[in-house]
Coordinates of C-alpha atoms in Angstrom, one line a residue:
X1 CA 117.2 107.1 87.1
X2 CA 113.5 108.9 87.8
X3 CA 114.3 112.7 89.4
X4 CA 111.9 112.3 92.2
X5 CA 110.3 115.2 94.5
X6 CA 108.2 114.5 97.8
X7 CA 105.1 113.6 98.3
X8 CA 104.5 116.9 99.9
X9 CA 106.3 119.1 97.0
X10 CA 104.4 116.9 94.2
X11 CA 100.9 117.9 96.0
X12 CA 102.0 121.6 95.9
X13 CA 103.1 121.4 92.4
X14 CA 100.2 119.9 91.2
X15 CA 98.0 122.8 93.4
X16 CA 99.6 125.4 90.9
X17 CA 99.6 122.8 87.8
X18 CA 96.2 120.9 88.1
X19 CA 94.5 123.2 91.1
X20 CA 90.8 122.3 89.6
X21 CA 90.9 119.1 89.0
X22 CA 89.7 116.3 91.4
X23 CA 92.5 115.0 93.9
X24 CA 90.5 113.0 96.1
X25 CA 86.5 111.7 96.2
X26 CA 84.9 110.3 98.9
X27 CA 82.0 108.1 98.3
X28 CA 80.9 107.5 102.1
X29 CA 80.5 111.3 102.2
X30 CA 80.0 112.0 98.7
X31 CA 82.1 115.1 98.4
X32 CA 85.3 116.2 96.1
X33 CA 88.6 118.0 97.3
X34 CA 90.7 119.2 94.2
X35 CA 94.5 119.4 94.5
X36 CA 94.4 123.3 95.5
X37 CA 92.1 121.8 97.8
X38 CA 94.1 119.3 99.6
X39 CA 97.4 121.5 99.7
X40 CA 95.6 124.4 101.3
X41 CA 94.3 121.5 104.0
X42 CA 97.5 119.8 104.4
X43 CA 99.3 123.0 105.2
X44 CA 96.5 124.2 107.6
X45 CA 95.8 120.9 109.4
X46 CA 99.6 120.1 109.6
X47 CA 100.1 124.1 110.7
X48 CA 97.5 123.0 113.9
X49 CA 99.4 119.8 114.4
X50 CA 102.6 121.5 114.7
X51 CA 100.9 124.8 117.0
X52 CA 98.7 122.6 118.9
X53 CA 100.9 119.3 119.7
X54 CA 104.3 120.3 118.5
X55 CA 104.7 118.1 115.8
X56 CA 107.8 118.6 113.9
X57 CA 110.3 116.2 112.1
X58 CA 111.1 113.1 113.8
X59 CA 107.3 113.1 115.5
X60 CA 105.5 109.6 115.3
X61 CA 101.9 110.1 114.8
X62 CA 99.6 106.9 115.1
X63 CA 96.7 107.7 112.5
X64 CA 93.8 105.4 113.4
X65 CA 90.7 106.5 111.5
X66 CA 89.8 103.9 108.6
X67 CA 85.6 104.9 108.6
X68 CA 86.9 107.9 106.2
X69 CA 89.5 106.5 103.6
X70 CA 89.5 110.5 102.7
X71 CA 90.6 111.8 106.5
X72 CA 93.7 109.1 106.8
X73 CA 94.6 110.4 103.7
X74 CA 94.9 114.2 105.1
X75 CA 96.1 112.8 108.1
X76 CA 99.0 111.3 106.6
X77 CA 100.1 114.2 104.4
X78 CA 99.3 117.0 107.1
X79 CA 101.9 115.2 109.2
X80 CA 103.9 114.8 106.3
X81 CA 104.2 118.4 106.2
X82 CA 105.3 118.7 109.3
X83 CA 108.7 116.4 108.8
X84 CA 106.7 113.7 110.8
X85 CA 105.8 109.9 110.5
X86 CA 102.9 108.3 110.1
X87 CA 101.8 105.2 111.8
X88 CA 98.3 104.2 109.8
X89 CA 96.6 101.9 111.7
X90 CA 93.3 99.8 111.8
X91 CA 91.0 101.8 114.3
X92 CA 88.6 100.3 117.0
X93 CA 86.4 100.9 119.5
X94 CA 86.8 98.1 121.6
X95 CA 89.1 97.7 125.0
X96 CA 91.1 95.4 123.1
X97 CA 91.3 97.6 120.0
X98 CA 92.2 100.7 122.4
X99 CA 95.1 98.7 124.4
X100 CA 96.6 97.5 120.4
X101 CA 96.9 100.8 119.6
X102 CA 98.3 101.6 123.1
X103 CA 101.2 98.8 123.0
X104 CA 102.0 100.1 119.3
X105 CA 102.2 103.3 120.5
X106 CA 104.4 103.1 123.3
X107 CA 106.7 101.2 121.4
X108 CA 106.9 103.6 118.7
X109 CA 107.2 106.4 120.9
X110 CA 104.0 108.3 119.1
X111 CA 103.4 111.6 120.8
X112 CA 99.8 111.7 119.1
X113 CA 97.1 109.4 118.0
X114 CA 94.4 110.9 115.8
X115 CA 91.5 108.5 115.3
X116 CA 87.6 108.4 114.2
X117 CA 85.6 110.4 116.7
X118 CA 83.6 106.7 117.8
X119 CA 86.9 105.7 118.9
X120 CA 88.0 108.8 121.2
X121 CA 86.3 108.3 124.4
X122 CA 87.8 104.2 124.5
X123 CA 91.4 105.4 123.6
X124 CA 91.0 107.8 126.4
X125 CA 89.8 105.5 128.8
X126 CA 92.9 103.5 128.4
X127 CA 95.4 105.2 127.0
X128 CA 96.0 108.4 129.9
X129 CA 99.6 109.4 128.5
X130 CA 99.4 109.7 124.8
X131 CA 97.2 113.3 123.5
X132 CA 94.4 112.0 121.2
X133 CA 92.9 114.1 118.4
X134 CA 89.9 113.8 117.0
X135 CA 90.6 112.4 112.6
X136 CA 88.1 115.4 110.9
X137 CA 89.2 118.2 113.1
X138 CA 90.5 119.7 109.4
X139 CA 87.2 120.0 108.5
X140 CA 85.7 122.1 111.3
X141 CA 85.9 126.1 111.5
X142 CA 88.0 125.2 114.7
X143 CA 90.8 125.2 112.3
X144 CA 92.6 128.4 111.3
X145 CA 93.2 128.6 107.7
X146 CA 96.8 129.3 106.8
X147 CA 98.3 131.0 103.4
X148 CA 100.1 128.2 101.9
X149 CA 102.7 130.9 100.8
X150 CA 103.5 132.2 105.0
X151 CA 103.9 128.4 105.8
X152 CA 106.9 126.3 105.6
X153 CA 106.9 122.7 105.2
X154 CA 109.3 121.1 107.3
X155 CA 112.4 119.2 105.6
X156 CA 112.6 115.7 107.4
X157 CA 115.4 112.8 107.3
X158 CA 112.9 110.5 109.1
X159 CA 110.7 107.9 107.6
X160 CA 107.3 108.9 105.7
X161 CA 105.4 106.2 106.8
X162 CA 105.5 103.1 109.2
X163 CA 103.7 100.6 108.3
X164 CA 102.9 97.0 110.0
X165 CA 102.5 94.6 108.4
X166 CA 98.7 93.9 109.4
X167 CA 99.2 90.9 111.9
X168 CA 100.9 89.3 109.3
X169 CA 102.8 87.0 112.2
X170 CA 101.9 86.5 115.2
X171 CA 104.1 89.9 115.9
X172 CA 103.3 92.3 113.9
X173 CA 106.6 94.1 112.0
X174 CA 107.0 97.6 111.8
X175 CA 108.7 98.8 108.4
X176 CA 110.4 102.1 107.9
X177 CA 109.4 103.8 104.1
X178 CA 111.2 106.7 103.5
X179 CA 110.5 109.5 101.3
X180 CA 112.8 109.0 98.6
X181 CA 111.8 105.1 98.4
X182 CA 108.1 105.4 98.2
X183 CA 108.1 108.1 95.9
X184 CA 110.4 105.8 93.4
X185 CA 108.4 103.4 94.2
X186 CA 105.3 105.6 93.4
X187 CA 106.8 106.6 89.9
X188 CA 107.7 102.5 88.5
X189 CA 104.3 101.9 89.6
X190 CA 102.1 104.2 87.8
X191 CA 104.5 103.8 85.0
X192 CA 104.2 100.2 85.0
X193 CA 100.2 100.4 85.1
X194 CA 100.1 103.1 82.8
X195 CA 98.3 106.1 85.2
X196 CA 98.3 109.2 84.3
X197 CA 96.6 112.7 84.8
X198 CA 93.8 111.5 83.4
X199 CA 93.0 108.1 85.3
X200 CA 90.5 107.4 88.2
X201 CA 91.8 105.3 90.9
X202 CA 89.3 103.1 92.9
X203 CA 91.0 102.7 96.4
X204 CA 88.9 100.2 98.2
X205 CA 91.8 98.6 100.4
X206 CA 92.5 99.3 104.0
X207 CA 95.1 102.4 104.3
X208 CA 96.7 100.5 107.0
X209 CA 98.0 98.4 104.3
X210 CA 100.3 98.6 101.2
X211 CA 97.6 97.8 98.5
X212 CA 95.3 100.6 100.0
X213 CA 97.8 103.1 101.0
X214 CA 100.5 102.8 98.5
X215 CA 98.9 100.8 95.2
X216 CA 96.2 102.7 95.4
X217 CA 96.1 106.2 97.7
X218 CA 99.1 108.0 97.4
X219 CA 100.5 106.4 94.1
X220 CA 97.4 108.2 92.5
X221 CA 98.0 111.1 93.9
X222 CA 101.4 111.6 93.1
X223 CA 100.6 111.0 89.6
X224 CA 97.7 113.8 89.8
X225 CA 95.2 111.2 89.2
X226 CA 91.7 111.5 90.5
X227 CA 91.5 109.0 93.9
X228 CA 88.0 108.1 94.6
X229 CA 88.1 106.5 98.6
X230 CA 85.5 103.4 99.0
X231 CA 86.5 102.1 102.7
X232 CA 86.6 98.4 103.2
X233 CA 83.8 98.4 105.5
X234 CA 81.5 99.9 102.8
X235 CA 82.8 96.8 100.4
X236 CA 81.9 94.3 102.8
X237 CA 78.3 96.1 103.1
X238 CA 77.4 96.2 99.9
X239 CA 79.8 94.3 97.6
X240 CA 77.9 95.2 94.3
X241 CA 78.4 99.2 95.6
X242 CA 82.4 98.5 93.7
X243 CA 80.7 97.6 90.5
X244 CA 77.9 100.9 90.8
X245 CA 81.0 103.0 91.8
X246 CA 83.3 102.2 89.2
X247 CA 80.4 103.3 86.7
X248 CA 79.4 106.3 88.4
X249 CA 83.3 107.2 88.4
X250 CA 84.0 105.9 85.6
X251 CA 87.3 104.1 87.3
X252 CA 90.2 103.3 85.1
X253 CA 92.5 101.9 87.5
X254 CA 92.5 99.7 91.1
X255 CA 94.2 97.6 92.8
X256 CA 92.2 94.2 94.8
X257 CA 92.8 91.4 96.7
X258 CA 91.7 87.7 95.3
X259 CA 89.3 87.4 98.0
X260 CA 87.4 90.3 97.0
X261 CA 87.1 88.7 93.6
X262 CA 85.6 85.7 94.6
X263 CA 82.9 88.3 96.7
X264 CA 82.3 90.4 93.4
X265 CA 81.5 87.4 91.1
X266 CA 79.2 86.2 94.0
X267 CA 77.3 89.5 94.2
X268 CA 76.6 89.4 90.4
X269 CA 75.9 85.6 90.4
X270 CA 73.5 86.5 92.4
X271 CA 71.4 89.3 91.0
X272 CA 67.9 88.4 89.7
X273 CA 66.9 89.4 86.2
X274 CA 64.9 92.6 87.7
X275 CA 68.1 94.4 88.7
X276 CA 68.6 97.2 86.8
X277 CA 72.4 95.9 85.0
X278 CA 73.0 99.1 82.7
X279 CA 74.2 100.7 86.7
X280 CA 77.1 98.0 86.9
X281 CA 79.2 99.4 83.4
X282 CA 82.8 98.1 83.6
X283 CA 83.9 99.5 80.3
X284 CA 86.1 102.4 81.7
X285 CA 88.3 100.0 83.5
X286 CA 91.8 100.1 82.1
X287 CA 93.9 98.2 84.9
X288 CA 92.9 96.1 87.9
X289 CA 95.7 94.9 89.7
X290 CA 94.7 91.3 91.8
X291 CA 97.7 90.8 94.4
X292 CA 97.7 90.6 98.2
X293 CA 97.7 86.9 98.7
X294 CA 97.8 83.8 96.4
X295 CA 96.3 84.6 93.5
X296 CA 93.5 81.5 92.4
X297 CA 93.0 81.2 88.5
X298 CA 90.0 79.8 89.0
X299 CA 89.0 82.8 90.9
X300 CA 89.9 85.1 88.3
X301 CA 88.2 82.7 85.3
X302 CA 85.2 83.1 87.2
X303 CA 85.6 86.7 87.8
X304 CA 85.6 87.2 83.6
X305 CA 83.1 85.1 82.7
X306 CA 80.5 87.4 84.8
X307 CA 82.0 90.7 84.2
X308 CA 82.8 90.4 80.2
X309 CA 78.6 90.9 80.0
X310 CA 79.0 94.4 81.5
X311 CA 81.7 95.6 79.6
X312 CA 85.3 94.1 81.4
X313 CA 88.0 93.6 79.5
X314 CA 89.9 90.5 80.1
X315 CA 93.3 92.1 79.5
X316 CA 92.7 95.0 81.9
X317 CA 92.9 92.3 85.1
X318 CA 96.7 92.4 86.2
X319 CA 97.8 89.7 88.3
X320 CA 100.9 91.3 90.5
X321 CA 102.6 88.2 92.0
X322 CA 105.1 90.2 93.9
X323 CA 102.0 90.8 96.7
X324 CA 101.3 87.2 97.0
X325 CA 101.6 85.3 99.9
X326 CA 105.6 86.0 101.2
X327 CA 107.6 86.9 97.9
X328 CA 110.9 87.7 97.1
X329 CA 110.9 89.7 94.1
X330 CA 114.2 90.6 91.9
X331 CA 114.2 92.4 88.2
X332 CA 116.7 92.0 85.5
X333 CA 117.1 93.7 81.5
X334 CA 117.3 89.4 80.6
X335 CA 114.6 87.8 82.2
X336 CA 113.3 85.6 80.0
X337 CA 116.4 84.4 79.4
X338 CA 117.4 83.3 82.5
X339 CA 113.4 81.8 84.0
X340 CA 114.6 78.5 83.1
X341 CA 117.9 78.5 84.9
X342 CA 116.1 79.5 88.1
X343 CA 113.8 77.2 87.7
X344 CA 115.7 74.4 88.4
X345 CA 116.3 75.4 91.6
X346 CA 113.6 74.1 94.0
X347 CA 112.5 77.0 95.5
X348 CA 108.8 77.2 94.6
X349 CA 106.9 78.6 91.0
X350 CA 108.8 81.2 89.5
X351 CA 106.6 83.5 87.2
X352 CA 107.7 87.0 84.6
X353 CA 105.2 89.4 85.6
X354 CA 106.0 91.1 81.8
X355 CA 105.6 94.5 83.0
X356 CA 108.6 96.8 82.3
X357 CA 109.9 99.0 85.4
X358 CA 112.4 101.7 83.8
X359 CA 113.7 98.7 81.5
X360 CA 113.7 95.7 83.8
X361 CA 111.4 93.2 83.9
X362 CA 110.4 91.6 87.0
X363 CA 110.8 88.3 88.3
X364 CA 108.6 86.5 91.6
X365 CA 110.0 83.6 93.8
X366 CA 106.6 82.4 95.0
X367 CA 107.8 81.4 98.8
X368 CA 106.1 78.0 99.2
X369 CA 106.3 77.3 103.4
X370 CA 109.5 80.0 103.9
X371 CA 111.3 77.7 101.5
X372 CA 113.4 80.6 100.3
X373 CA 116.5 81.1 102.3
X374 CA 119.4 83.3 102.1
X375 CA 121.3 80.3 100.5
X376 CA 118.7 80.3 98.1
X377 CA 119.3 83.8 97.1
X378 CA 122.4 83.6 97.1
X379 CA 122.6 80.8 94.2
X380 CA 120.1 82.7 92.3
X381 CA 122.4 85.8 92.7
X382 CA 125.5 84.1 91.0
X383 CA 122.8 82.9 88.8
X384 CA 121.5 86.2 87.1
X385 CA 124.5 87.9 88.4
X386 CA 123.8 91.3 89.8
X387 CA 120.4 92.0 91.6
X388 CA 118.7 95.3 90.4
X389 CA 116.3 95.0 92.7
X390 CA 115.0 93.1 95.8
X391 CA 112.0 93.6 98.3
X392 CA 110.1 91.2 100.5
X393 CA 106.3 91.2 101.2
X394 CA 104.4 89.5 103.8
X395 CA 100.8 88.2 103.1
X396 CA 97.6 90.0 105.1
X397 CA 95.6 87.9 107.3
X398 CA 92.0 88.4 105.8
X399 CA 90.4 89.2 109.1
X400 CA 93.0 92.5 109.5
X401 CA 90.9 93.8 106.3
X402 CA 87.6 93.2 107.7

């Protein structure tokens, strides 16, 4: 079993052990924050949060601000610090968008929403009994800077994160993700995809969501990895922008949906022959993970046949079918022994992802129409005997990532 420290403590470790280096990039704003950097923010922001709005373990903060992948990211770790949980959140500046965030926030019982400052004046217009703070606050002179040394970060037995699950359903499911979880979580992830120090992780998800925030976001970070932040919305604007940016950042690791594949072989199908192609390099890329919703071969055969011309290698595209669709996903030290068995049962495609987590391998049940059942985990239970492992994921609607 992985000895595993908090998100929190691993960001102040790696202040004294890798202060220099890069911790996070932004490309909308095109500025760095090294991991001194983002301690020394952390501990201030979540200092002000605590002096300003008292909170303190067990507060629920709704963190609403997805224009700025890098402020969600403070966000979340300032109120970290403080023993709080995070709610990340699409944000919005419609009346609808304002009375979403209102009904999740009453029914979390958030005592603070912090959101992107186009959003302020419509969440105050309709939400009159939650305080509302403004997402890049931190990085005003309004903010008193704190020795990291005279400030203590408050120990917490409340969940990390919340996160819903992105309109999944038709009613959106909160989850609870404790500490201890996602950091073991964090650690058979970057082990599995091989991060390290020395990697560059493209996060071009949504942070409301587990590909953005988790894959991507904070999994990099606890490694000590450098996290470049590409929001969604600057995807959508300029799809060929992902190819430029892995270049320029030389990425070695991300994590995408299929959907965005399909858009990325479109955008190079699509240049003319006067395009300048030597700014579209893909020969730094070491792992890109495809998950998030049923993976399409012919999507990713397309995908290789116009990236391999700038550099791709076909064995650095991951397919992770535990993120597709609804999946229940087990792991066992004899998988390839019992596929067949389990198989037989008719419970939808059932695939070896061949990636090793702390000596398992892991095995998907690809729901097909909620097909699974307790029964049906049961039998495959007796079948493999015990279960080292079991999680459940609910597919995104598209139009949440947009």
């Amino acid at each position: 079993m992985h000895k595993t420290i908090s998100m929190i403590d691993k960001i102040a470790q790696l202040s004294h052990t890798r202060g220099d280096a890069t911790a996070l990039e932004s490309v909308k704003r095109n500025c760095k924050i090294s991991y001194s950097e983002i301690y020394e923010t952390i501990v201030s922001y979540g200092a002000f949060l605590r002096d300003e709005y008292g909170v303190n373990a067990g507060s629920k903060v709704i963190i609403a601000c997805d224009s700025d992948s890098v402020d969600m990211i403070i966000a979340i770790l300032s109120i970290g610090f403080c023993g709080g949980t995070a709610i990340p959140l699409k944000s919005g500046s419609t009346k609808d968008d304002a009375l979403r965030i209102k009904r999740i926030a009453l029914e979390s019982s958030a005592k603070l929403i912090i959101t992107d400052q186009n959003c302020i004046e419509s969440y105050r217009q309709h939400i009159s009994d939650i305080k509302i703070e403004n997402a890049d606050r931190y990085r005003t002179k309004n903010i008193k800077k704190y020795d990291v040394a005279s400030v203590s970060k408050e120990a917490s037995d409340y969940p990390f994160i919340i996160l819903y699950t992105s309109g999944t359903t038709t009613t959106p499911k909160a989850v609870e993700i404790y500490d201890n979880a996602l950091m073991n979580l964090f650690m058979a992830y970057n082990d599995a995809d091989n991060r390290t120090e020395q990697s560059v992780v493209l996060c071009c998800m949504p942070l409301y969501h587990v590909m953005g925030l988790m894959m991507s976001a904070l999994s990099g970070l606890y490694v000590g990895a450098n996290v470049v932040c590409m929001s969604v919305s600057e995807f959508y604007t300029d799809t060929l922008a992902w190819f430029i940016n892995v270049a320029r950042y030389k990425v070695s690791h991300t994590c995408i949906s299929n959907y965005m594949v399909s858009m990325l072989t479109s955008s190079i199908e699509s240049l003319n022959e006067s395009y300048d192609t030597k700014k579209l390099s893909l020969s730094s890329m070491k792992s890109m993970v495809l998950a998030g919703e049923r993976v399409n071969p012919i999507t990713i055969d397309a995908f290789i046949k116009v990236a391999k011309p700038y550099g791709f290698d076909d064995k650095a595209l991951n397919v992770s079918y535990g993120l597709t669709e609804s999946a229940s996903t087990f792991t066992h030290t004899d998988a390839d022994k019992i596929l067949n068995r389990i198989n037989t049962i008719d419970a939808g495609e059932v695939f070896s992802v061949g990636k090793i987590f702390s000596g398992y391998k892991m095995i998907i049940i690809d729901e097909n129409e909620n097909i699974i059942n307790d029964n049906i985990l049961a039998l495959v239970q007796n079948l493999i005997g015990q279960v080292q492992w079991l999680t459940h994921f609910e597919r995104p609607r598209r139009e949440d990532c947009l």
